[in-house]
């Protein structure tokens, strides 16, 4: 794209100058603290009209201010669904093949056969059927599992035998061997997986969290896992990093990942390609990829204010 590099100021470890900020109309949040870069850009770029985040979850950004200023927002939505769905499938299999039960017995030197489940005769509920949940549902379906999806609009999906709204979760969970949570954090999803949903799951079921921890009632899940009734695989936590005093460190029946299940050597390349693709589209006046709608931003903004 002729001359485009002259119009892009790169991040070099120190803040761009006040003049660069004043001229900027767009910011790529390529920074360890995307929220602080975004806040600074909002304050210092009077002409700001587009912000791109490398990541998918956006609730940490100053959403209300972005909405008020009418700034377009795009994200890395879809750049991690491959590796993250693999991790989620691995976690479902870890649960239904009773690996934590076998490990517990093995740890006390007991040679005692464990009863496994067969994915082909299991029902798995996948809450959230977007880029992440949709990829998980497709993989589980390919392996022969029966998938019940949860989304806002109960549109049918080729990977799911049924699709229900959040209100249908307790009923859907009653016969599920696994519940995979791939929901974003918003006013309508916070705490959506509460004690009644968890209580509806049969004994021995696995809860896999790859969306946001805030969508699950942490205390209710802790009680279920501590009692040994359910097991849990968690990549997205309620507080990150997990505080040293957290009971999750010492619990058995937990498959932990410090929010790194999607991090592979190819991730930066995929994120950079998405950003470059959108920069090119922006400079040539074309529609941006992975634009986040105002309705979704507004739901996140309610959540940010409530915090
Ligand atoms: N662990 C990680 O490293 C990691 C990586 C990437 C993303 N994430 C998290 O995963 C979340 C999902 O990512 P994504 O790319 O799949 O998002 P997405 O494509 O926007 O999909 C979100 C899904 O959630 C559903 N949903 C939203 N609100 C709902 C509600 N109130 N009731 C029922 N369903 C609802 C949507 O339903 P509709 O289909 O009806 O719109 C959609 O199916 C992100 O927001 C992020 O927080 C985590």
XYZ file of C-alpha atoms and ligand atoms in Angstrom:
355
model
C 0.000 0.000 0.000
C 2.028 3.035 -1.218
C 3.063 5.353 1.571
C 1.004 3.661 4.279
C 4.029 3.266 6.562
C 4.363 7.075 6.648
C 0.945 7.222 8.184
C 1.550 4.581 10.874
C 3.372 5.370 14.141
C 4.736 2.157 15.672
C 4.948 1.320 19.346
C 8.597 1.275 20.412
C 8.350 1.080 24.191
C 7.810 4.784 24.868
C 4.523 6.604 24.338
C 4.067 8.181 20.903
C 4.560 11.972 20.996
C 1.688 14.362 21.761
C 1.792 15.445 18.093
C 1.429 11.854 16.843
C -1.486 11.278 19.199
C -3.127 14.546 18.133
C -2.943 13.545 14.442
C -4.062 9.922 14.978
C -7.523 8.791 13.961
C -6.961 5.088 14.750
C -5.108 3.060 17.383
C -4.079 -0.618 17.386
C -3.981 -1.777 21.002
C -0.630 -3.558 20.693
C 0.520 -3.127 24.253
C 0.787 -5.027 27.529
C -1.922 -2.746 28.955
C -4.454 -2.259 26.136
C -6.854 -0.530 28.547
C -4.342 2.174 29.505
C -3.299 2.741 25.870
C -6.970 3.030 24.923
C -7.651 5.519 27.756
C -4.643 7.595 26.718
C -5.731 7.545 23.077
C -9.236 8.685 24.009
C -7.776 11.581 25.980
C -5.095 12.586 23.461
C -6.631 11.853 20.025
C -9.478 14.298 19.360
C -10.056 12.742 15.916
C -10.086 9.097 17.068
C -12.610 7.074 15.058
C -11.327 3.460 15.209
C -9.739 1.224 17.840
C -8.546 -2.319 17.122
C -7.834 -4.806 19.923
C -5.642 -7.827 19.237
C -7.745 -9.806 21.710
C -11.350 -11.070 21.698
C -12.565 -10.129 25.197
C -13.010 -6.346 25.366
C -14.735 -5.759 28.708
C -11.537 -4.305 30.243
C -11.535 -1.393 27.749
C -13.188 1.992 28.507
C -16.304 0.926 26.604
C -18.622 3.715 27.773
C -16.214 6.391 26.564
C -15.712 4.592 23.227
C -19.493 4.421 22.738
C -19.986 8.065 23.700
C -17.307 9.156 21.234
C -18.799 6.949 18.468
C -15.447 5.172 17.957
C -15.624 1.956 15.859
C -14.183 -1.087 17.620
C -12.758 -4.235 15.991
C -11.154 -7.240 17.663
C -9.109 -10.405 17.229
C -12.339 -12.430 17.284
C -11.639 -15.827 15.711
C -7.826 -15.660 15.910
C -7.672 -18.134 18.834
C -10.605 -20.435 18.181
C -8.414 -23.278 16.786
C -6.107 -23.866 19.776
C -8.731 -22.869 22.350
C -11.270 -25.333 20.972
C -8.617 -28.077 21.044
C -7.948 -27.358 24.721
C -11.689 -27.409 25.478
C -12.142 -30.751 23.686
C -9.153 -32.164 25.588
C -10.769 -30.956 28.848
C -14.139 -32.534 27.984
C -12.361 -35.864 27.295
C -10.313 -35.468 30.516
C -13.638 -35.246 32.371
C -15.707 -37.890 30.655
C -12.830 -40.397 30.663
C -12.615 -39.792 34.438
C -8.894 -38.914 34.411
C -9.115 -37.044 37.766
C -10.754 -40.116 39.385
C -8.052 -42.443 38.049
C -5.335 -40.017 39.165
C -6.758 -39.875 42.684
C -6.777 -43.688 42.936
C -3.325 -43.954 41.360
C -2.004 -41.399 43.883
C -2.997 -43.729 46.715
C -1.485 -46.762 44.892
C -4.893 -48.309 44.162
C -5.103 -50.542 41.058
C -8.820 -50.077 40.614
C -10.502 -49.878 37.171
C -12.365 -46.634 36.564
C -15.670 -46.354 34.720
C -15.312 -44.155 31.595
C -17.952 -42.454 29.438
C -18.046 -42.689 25.661
C -18.243 -39.307 23.910
C -20.502 -40.890 21.279
C -23.162 -41.562 23.880
C -22.676 -38.288 25.771
C -24.487 -34.956 25.625
C -22.340 -31.837 25.902
C -23.824 -28.401 26.477
C -21.828 -25.583 24.847
C -22.858 -22.160 26.193
C -21.929 -19.541 23.585
C -21.788 -20.529 19.903
C -19.599 -17.726 18.563
C -16.103 -18.064 17.093
C -14.912 -20.033 20.162
C -18.015 -22.027 21.165
C -18.907 -22.701 17.517
C -15.470 -24.265 16.881
C -15.802 -26.382 20.044
C -19.295 -27.565 19.034
C -18.059 -28.537 15.541
C -15.098 -30.524 16.934
C -17.241 -32.369 19.483
C -19.843 -33.128 16.827
C -17.140 -34.520 14.499
C -16.082 -36.868 17.319
C -19.656 -38.124 17.572
C -20.897 -36.195 20.637
C -24.439 -34.866 20.907
C -24.127 -31.105 21.349
C -26.766 -28.761 22.778
C -25.837 -25.128 22.093
C -26.783 -21.995 24.004
C -27.045 -18.616 22.306
C -29.156 -15.449 22.456
C -31.171 -16.144 19.366
C -32.118 -19.838 19.348
C -31.195 -20.161 15.648
C -30.424 -23.782 14.637
C -26.787 -24.798 14.155
C -25.520 -27.701 12.021
C -23.231 -28.824 14.905
C -26.012 -28.940 17.506
C -28.947 -31.241 17.964
C -30.715 -28.377 19.757
C -30.060 -24.699 20.481
C -31.626 -23.027 23.522
C -31.422 -19.614 25.229
C -29.812 -19.151 28.683
C -33.154 -19.871 30.361
C -33.014 -23.409 28.912
C -29.661 -24.210 30.587
C -30.897 -26.099 33.697
C -33.042 -28.411 31.578
C -30.262 -28.930 28.998
C -27.740 -29.724 31.767
C -29.837 -32.465 33.358
C -28.489 -35.137 31.011
C -25.130 -33.537 30.114
C -21.759 -35.163 30.773
C -20.050 -31.791 30.209
C -20.848 -28.082 30.197
C -18.478 -25.899 28.176
C -18.728 -22.165 28.912
C -17.657 -19.941 26.002
C -19.745 -16.867 26.821
C -18.455 -13.279 26.763
C -18.621 -11.144 29.887
C -21.633 -8.825 29.739
C -24.583 -7.606 31.774
C -26.700 -10.492 30.499
C -24.172 -13.292 31.042
C -22.605 -12.374 34.403
C -23.317 -15.209 36.887
C -25.534 -16.949 34.276
C -24.048 -20.320 35.253
C -25.290 -20.216 38.834
C -25.906 -22.830 41.544
C -29.172 -24.125 39.971
C -27.461 -24.773 36.603
C -24.527 -26.548 38.271
C -26.879 -28.559 40.521
C -28.737 -29.757 37.401
C -25.566 -31.440 36.045
C -25.324 -35.178 36.816
C -22.707 -36.471 39.291
C -19.236 -36.661 37.735
C -19.912 -34.048 35.013
C -17.126 -31.671 33.928
C -17.452 -27.874 33.680
C -15.013 -26.299 31.189
C -14.542 -22.497 31.293
C -12.881 -20.879 28.283
C -15.036 -17.729 27.905
C -15.004 -15.575 31.031
C -14.967 -16.693 34.695
C -17.458 -13.952 35.575
C -20.203 -15.863 33.748
C -19.987 -18.679 36.339
C -20.817 -18.419 40.059
C -17.345 -19.112 41.497
C -18.507 -20.065 45.009
C -21.132 -22.461 43.687
C -18.584 -24.173 41.405
C -16.017 -24.323 44.223
C -18.546 -26.099 46.450
C -19.393 -28.633 43.747
C -15.731 -29.382 42.963
C -14.626 -29.463 46.629
C -17.382 -31.992 47.383
C -16.065 -34.176 44.522
C -19.442 -34.165 42.732
C -18.207 -32.196 39.691
C -14.779 -31.616 38.140
C -13.692 -28.390 36.423
C -11.246 -27.313 33.726
C -10.606 -23.577 33.910
C -8.669 -21.319 31.542
C -10.533 -18.036 32.219
C -10.654 -17.167 35.947
C -12.567 -14.783 38.167
C -9.437 -12.911 39.198
C -6.206 -12.993 37.188
C -3.558 -13.714 38.197
C -5.184 -16.105 40.673
C -4.388 -14.757 44.184
C -2.091 -16.931 46.366
C -4.920 -17.357 48.906
C -7.340 -18.821 46.350
C -8.732 -22.267 47.275
C -8.422 -23.339 43.608
C -4.652 -23.934 44.019
C -5.179 -26.839 46.439
C -8.250 -28.505 44.971
C -8.142 -31.892 43.265
C -10.566 -32.425 40.396
C -9.298 -29.281 38.652
C -7.557 -29.035 35.281
C -5.986 -25.559 35.459
C -4.614 -23.250 32.781
C -3.454 -19.704 33.623
C -5.410 -18.133 30.743
C -2.907 -19.545 28.287
C -4.835 -22.325 26.534
C -4.959 -20.262 23.326
C -1.326 -19.149 23.362
C 0.684 -20.910 20.676
C 3.746 -19.771 18.674
C 1.448 -18.814 15.757
C -0.818 -16.522 17.791
C 1.155 -13.283 17.297
C 1.256 -13.904 13.549
C -2.520 -14.390 13.392
C -3.156 -11.298 15.520
C -0.741 -9.216 13.428
C -2.325 -10.414 10.170
C -5.786 -9.417 11.413
C -4.523 -5.964 12.469
C -2.684 -5.427 9.146
C -5.735 -6.584 7.171
C -7.878 -4.030 8.994
C -5.296 -1.222 8.633
C -5.305 -1.805 4.887
C -9.110 -1.803 4.811
C -9.248 1.329 6.944
C -6.838 3.226 4.716
C -8.767 2.224 1.599
C -12.197 2.914 3.107
C -13.423 -0.697 3.118
C -15.533 -2.492 5.750
C -13.440 -3.597 8.739
C -13.233 -7.268 9.785
C -14.556 -8.400 13.222
C -16.380 -5.172 13.994
C -18.079 -5.230 17.396
C -21.692 -4.038 17.235
C -22.936 -1.164 19.380
C -25.460 -3.478 21.075
C -22.694 -5.847 22.247
C -20.558 -2.890 23.352
C -23.495 -1.422 25.259
C -23.990 -4.746 27.133
C -20.290 -4.754 28.076
C -20.523 -1.113 29.173
C -23.268 -1.977 31.680
C -20.919 -4.582 33.066
C -17.980 -2.137 33.312
C -20.103 0.409 35.202
C -21.400 -2.275 37.560
C -17.845 -3.230 38.582
N -9.647 -18.156 27.172
C -9.175 -17.390 26.215
O -7.978 -17.253 25.990
C -10.156 -16.654 25.340
C -9.812 -16.375 24.007
C -10.775 -15.755 23.191
C -12.003 -15.388 23.711
N -12.274 -15.640 25.021
C -13.572 -15.244 25.594
O -14.591 -15.960 24.912
C -15.663 -15.062 24.643
C -16.424 -15.556 23.424
O -15.610 -15.333 22.273
P -16.233 -15.485 20.807
O -15.198 -15.015 19.864
O -16.811 -16.842 20.647
O -17.413 -14.409 20.896
P -18.605 -14.247 19.884
O -18.221 -14.767 18.544
O -19.081 -12.851 20.014
O -19.734 -15.253 20.455
C -20.402 -15.042 21.657
C -21.465 -16.127 21.802
O -22.077 -15.962 23.081
C -23.490 -15.896 22.884
N -24.105 -15.011 23.877
C -23.754 -13.729 24.198
N -24.602 -13.239 25.133
C -25.496 -14.238 25.393
C -26.623 -14.340 26.254
N -27.015 -13.337 27.031
N -27.315 -15.502 26.255
C -26.951 -16.550 25.464
N -25.889 -16.505 24.633
C -25.173 -15.362 24.598
C -23.690 -15.317 21.490
O -25.003 -15.618 21.041
P -25.501 -15.273 19.526
O -24.859 -16.325 18.650
O -26.975 -15.413 19.596
O -25.003 -13.881 19.242
C -22.566 -16.020 20.728
O -22.991 -17.299 20.321
C -14.967 -13.695 24.434
O -15.858 -12.635 24.707
C -13.829 -13.746 25.412
O -14.241 -13.182 26.633
C -11.388 -16.276 25.839
